[in-house]
XYZ file of N, CA, C and O in Angstrom:
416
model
N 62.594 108.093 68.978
C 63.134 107.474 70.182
C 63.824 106.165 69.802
O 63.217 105.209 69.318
N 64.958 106.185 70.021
C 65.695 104.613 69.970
C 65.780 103.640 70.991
O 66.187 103.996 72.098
N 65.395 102.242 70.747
C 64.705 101.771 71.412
C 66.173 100.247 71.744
O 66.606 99.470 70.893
N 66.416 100.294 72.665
C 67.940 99.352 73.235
C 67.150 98.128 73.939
O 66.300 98.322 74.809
N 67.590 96.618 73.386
C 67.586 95.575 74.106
C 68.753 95.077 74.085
O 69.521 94.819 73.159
N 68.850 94.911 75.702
C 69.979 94.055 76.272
C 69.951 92.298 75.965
O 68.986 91.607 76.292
N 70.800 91.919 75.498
C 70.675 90.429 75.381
C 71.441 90.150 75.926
O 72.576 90.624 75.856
N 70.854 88.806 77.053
C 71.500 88.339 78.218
C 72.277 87.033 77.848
O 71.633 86.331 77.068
N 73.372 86.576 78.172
C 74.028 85.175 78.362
C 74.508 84.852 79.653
O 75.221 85.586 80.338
N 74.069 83.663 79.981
C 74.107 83.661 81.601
C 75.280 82.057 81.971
O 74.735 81.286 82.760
N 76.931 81.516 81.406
C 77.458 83.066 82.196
C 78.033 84.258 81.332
O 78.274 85.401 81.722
N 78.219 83.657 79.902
C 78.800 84.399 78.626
C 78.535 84.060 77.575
O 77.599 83.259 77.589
N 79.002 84.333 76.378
C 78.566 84.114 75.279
C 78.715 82.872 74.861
O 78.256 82.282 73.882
N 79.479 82.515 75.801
C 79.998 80.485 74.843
C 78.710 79.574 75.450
O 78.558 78.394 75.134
N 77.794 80.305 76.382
C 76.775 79.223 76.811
C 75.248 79.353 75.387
O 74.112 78.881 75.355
N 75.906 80.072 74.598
C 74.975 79.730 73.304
C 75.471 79.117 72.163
O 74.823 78.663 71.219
N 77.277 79.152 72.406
C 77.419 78.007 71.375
C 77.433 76.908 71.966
O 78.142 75.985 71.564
N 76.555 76.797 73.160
C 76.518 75.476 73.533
C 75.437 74.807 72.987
O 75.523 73.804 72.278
N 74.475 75.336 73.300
C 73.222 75.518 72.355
C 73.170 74.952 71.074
O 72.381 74.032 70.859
N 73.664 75.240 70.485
C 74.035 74.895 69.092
C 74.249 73.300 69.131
O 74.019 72.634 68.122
N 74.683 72.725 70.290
C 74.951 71.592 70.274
C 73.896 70.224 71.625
O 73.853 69.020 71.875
N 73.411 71.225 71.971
C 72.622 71.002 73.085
C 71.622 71.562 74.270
O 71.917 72.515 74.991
N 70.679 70.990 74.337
C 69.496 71.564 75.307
C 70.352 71.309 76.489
O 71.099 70.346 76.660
N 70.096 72.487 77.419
C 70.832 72.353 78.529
C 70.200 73.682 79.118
O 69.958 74.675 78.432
N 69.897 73.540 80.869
C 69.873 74.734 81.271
C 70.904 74.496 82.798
O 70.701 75.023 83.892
N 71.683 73.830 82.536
C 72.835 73.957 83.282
C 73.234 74.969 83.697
O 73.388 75.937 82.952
N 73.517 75.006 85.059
C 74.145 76.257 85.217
C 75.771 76.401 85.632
O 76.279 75.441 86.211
N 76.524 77.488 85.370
C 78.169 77.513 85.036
C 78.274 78.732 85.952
O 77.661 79.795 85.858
N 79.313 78.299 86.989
C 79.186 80.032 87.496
C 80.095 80.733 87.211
O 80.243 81.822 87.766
N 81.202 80.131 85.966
C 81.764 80.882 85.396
C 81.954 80.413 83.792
O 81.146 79.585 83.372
N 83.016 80.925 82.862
C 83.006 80.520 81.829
C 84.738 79.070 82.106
O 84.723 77.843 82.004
N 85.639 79.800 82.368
C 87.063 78.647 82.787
C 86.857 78.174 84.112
O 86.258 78.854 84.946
N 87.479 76.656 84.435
C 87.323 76.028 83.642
C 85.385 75.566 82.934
O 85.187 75.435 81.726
N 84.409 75.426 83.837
C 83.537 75.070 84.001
C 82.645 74.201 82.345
O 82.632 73.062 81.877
N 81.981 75.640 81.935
C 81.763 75.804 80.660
C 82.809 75.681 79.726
O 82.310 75.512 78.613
N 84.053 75.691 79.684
C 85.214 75.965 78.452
C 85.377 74.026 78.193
O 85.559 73.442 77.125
N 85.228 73.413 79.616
C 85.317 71.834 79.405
C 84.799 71.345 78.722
O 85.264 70.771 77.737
N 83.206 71.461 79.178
C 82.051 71.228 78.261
C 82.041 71.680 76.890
O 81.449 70.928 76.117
N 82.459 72.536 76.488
C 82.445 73.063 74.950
C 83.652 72.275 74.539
O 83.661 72.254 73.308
N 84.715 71.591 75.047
C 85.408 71.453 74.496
C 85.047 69.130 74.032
O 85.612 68.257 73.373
N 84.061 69.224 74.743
C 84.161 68.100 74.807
C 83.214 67.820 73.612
O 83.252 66.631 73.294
N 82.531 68.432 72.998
C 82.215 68.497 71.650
C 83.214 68.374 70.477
O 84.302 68.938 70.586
N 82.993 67.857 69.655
C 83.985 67.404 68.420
C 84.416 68.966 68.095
O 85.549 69.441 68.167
N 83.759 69.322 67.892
C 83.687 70.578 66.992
C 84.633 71.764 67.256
O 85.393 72.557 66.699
N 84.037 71.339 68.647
C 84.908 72.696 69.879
C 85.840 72.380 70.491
O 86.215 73.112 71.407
N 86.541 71.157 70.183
C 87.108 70.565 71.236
C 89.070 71.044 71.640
O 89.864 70.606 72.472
N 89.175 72.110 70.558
C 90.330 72.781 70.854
C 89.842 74.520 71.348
O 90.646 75.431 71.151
N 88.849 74.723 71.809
C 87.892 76.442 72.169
C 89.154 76.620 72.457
O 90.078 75.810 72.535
N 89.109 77.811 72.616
C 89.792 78.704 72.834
C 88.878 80.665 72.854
O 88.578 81.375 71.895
N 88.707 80.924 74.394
C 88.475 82.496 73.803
C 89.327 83.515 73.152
O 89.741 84.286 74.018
N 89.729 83.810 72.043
C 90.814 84.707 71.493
C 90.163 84.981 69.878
O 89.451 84.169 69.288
N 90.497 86.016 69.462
C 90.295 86.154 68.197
C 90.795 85.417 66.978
O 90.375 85.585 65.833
N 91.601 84.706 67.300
C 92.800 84.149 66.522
C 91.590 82.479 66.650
O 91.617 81.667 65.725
N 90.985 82.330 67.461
C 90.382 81.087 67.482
C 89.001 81.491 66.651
O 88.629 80.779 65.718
N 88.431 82.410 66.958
C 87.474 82.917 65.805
C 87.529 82.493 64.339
O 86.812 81.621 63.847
N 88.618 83.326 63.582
C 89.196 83.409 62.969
C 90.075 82.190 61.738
O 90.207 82.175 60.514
N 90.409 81.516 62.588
C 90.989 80.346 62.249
C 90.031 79.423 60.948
O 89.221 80.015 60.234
N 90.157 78.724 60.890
C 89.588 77.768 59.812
C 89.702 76.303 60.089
O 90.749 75.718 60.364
N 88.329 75.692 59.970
C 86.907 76.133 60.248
C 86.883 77.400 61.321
O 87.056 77.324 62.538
N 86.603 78.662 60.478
C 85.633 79.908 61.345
C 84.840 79.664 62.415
O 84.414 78.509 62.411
N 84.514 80.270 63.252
C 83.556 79.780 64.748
C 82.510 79.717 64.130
O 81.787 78.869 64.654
N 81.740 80.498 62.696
C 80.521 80.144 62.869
C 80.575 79.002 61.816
O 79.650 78.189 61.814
N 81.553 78.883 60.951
C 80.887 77.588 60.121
C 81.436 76.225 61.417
O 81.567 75.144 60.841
N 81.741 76.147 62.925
C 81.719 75.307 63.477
C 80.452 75.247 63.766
O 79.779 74.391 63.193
N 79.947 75.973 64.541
C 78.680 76.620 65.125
C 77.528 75.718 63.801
O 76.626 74.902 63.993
N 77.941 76.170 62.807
C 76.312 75.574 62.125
C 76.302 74.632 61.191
O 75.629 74.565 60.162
N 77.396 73.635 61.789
C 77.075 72.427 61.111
C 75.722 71.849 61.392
O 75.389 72.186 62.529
N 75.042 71.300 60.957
C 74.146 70.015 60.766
C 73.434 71.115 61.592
O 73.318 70.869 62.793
N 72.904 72.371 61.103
C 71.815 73.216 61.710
C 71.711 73.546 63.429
O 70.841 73.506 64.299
N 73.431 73.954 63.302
C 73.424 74.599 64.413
C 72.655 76.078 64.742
O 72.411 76.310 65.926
N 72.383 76.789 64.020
C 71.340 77.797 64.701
C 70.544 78.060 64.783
O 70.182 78.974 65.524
N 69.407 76.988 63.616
C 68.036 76.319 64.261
C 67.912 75.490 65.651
O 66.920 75.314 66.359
N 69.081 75.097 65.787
C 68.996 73.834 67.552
C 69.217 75.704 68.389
O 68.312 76.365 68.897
N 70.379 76.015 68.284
C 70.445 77.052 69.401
C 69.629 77.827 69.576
O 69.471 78.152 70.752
N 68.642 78.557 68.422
C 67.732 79.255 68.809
C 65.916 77.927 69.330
O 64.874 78.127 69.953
N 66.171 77.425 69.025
C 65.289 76.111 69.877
C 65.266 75.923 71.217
O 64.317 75.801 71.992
N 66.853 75.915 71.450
C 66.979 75.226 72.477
C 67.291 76.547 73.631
O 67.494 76.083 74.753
N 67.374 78.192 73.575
C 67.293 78.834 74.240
C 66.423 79.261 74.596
O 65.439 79.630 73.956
N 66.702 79.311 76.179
C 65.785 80.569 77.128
C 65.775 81.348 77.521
O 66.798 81.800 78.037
N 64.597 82.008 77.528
C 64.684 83.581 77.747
C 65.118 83.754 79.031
O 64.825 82.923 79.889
N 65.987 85.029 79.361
C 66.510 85.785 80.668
C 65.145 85.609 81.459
O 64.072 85.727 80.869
N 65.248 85.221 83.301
C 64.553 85.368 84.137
C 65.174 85.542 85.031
O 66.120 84.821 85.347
N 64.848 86.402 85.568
C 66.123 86.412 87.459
C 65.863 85.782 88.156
O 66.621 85.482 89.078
N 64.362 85.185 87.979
C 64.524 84.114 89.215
C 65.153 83.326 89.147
O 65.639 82.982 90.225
N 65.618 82.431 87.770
C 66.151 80.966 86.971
C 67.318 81.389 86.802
O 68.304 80.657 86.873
N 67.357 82.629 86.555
C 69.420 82.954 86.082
C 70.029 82.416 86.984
O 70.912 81.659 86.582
N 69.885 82.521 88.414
C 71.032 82.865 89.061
C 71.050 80.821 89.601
O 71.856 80.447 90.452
N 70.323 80.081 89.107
C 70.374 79.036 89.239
C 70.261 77.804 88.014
O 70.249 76.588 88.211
N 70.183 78.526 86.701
C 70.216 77.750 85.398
C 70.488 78.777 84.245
O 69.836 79.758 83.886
N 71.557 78.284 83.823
C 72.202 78.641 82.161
C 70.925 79.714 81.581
O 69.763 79.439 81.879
N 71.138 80.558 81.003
C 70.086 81.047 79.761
C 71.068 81.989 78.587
O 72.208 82.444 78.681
N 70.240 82.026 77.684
C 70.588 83.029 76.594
C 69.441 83.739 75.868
O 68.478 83.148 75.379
N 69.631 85.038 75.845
C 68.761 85.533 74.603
C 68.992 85.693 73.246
O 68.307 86.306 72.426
N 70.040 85.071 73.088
C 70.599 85.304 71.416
C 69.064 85.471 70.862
O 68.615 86.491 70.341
N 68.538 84.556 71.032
C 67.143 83.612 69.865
C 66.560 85.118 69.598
O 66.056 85.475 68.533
N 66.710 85.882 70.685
C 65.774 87.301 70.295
C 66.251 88.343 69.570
O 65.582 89.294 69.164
N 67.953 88.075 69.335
C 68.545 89.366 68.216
C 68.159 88.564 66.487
O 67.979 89.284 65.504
N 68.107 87.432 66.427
C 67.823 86.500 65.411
C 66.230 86.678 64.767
O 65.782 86.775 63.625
N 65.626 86.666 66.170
C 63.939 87.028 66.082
C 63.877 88.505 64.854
O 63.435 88.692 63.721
N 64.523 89.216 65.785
C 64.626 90.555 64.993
C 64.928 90.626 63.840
O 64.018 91.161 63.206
N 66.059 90.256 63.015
C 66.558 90.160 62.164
C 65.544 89.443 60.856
O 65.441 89.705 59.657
N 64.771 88.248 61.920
C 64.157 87.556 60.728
C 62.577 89.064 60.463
O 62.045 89.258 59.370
N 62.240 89.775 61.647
C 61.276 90.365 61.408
C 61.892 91.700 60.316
O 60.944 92.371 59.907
N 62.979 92.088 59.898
C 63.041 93.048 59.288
C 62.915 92.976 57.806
O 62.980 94.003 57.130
């Protein structure tokens, strides 16, 4: 039997590279402008862009992402999916595909 977990980002995936840079359970009820400001107002992030070409680029998203132990803070600083809290504060489950990875 194969066994599927959904990992949640509440409102998308950029609210865990926020993480990376900060405890926050803010909530965004979308990703533009809301969240895209905030990420941008970080040094790091401060030209985001969602596109592949911004991925890609150099500095890469993840060597932005893990300077000075960005994915020890993000998996720290995330929380687990709750429906009661989603629909009124930020969450992510990244920390739990990471969990996995370290258990294999």
């Amino acid at each position: 039997m194969t066994k599927i977990t959904v990992i949640v980002n509440n409102p998308c995936l950029e609210y865990w590279y926020l993480l990376h840079f900060r405890n926050t359970t803010k909530f965004y009820s979308k990703f533009d402008p809301d969240l895209k400001n905030d990420l941008r107002k970080i040094a790091d992030l401060s030209d985001y862009e969602k596109s592949e070409d911004y991925y890609n680029e150099k500095p890469d998203i993840y060597s932005r992402l893990n300077k000075s132990g960005g994915l020890a803070k993000a998996r720290s600083n995330a929380k687990s999916f709750n429906i009661s809290t989603c629909r009124s504060e930020g969450c992510s489950e990244m920390k739990a595909l990471f969990d996995l990875f370290d258990s294999l």
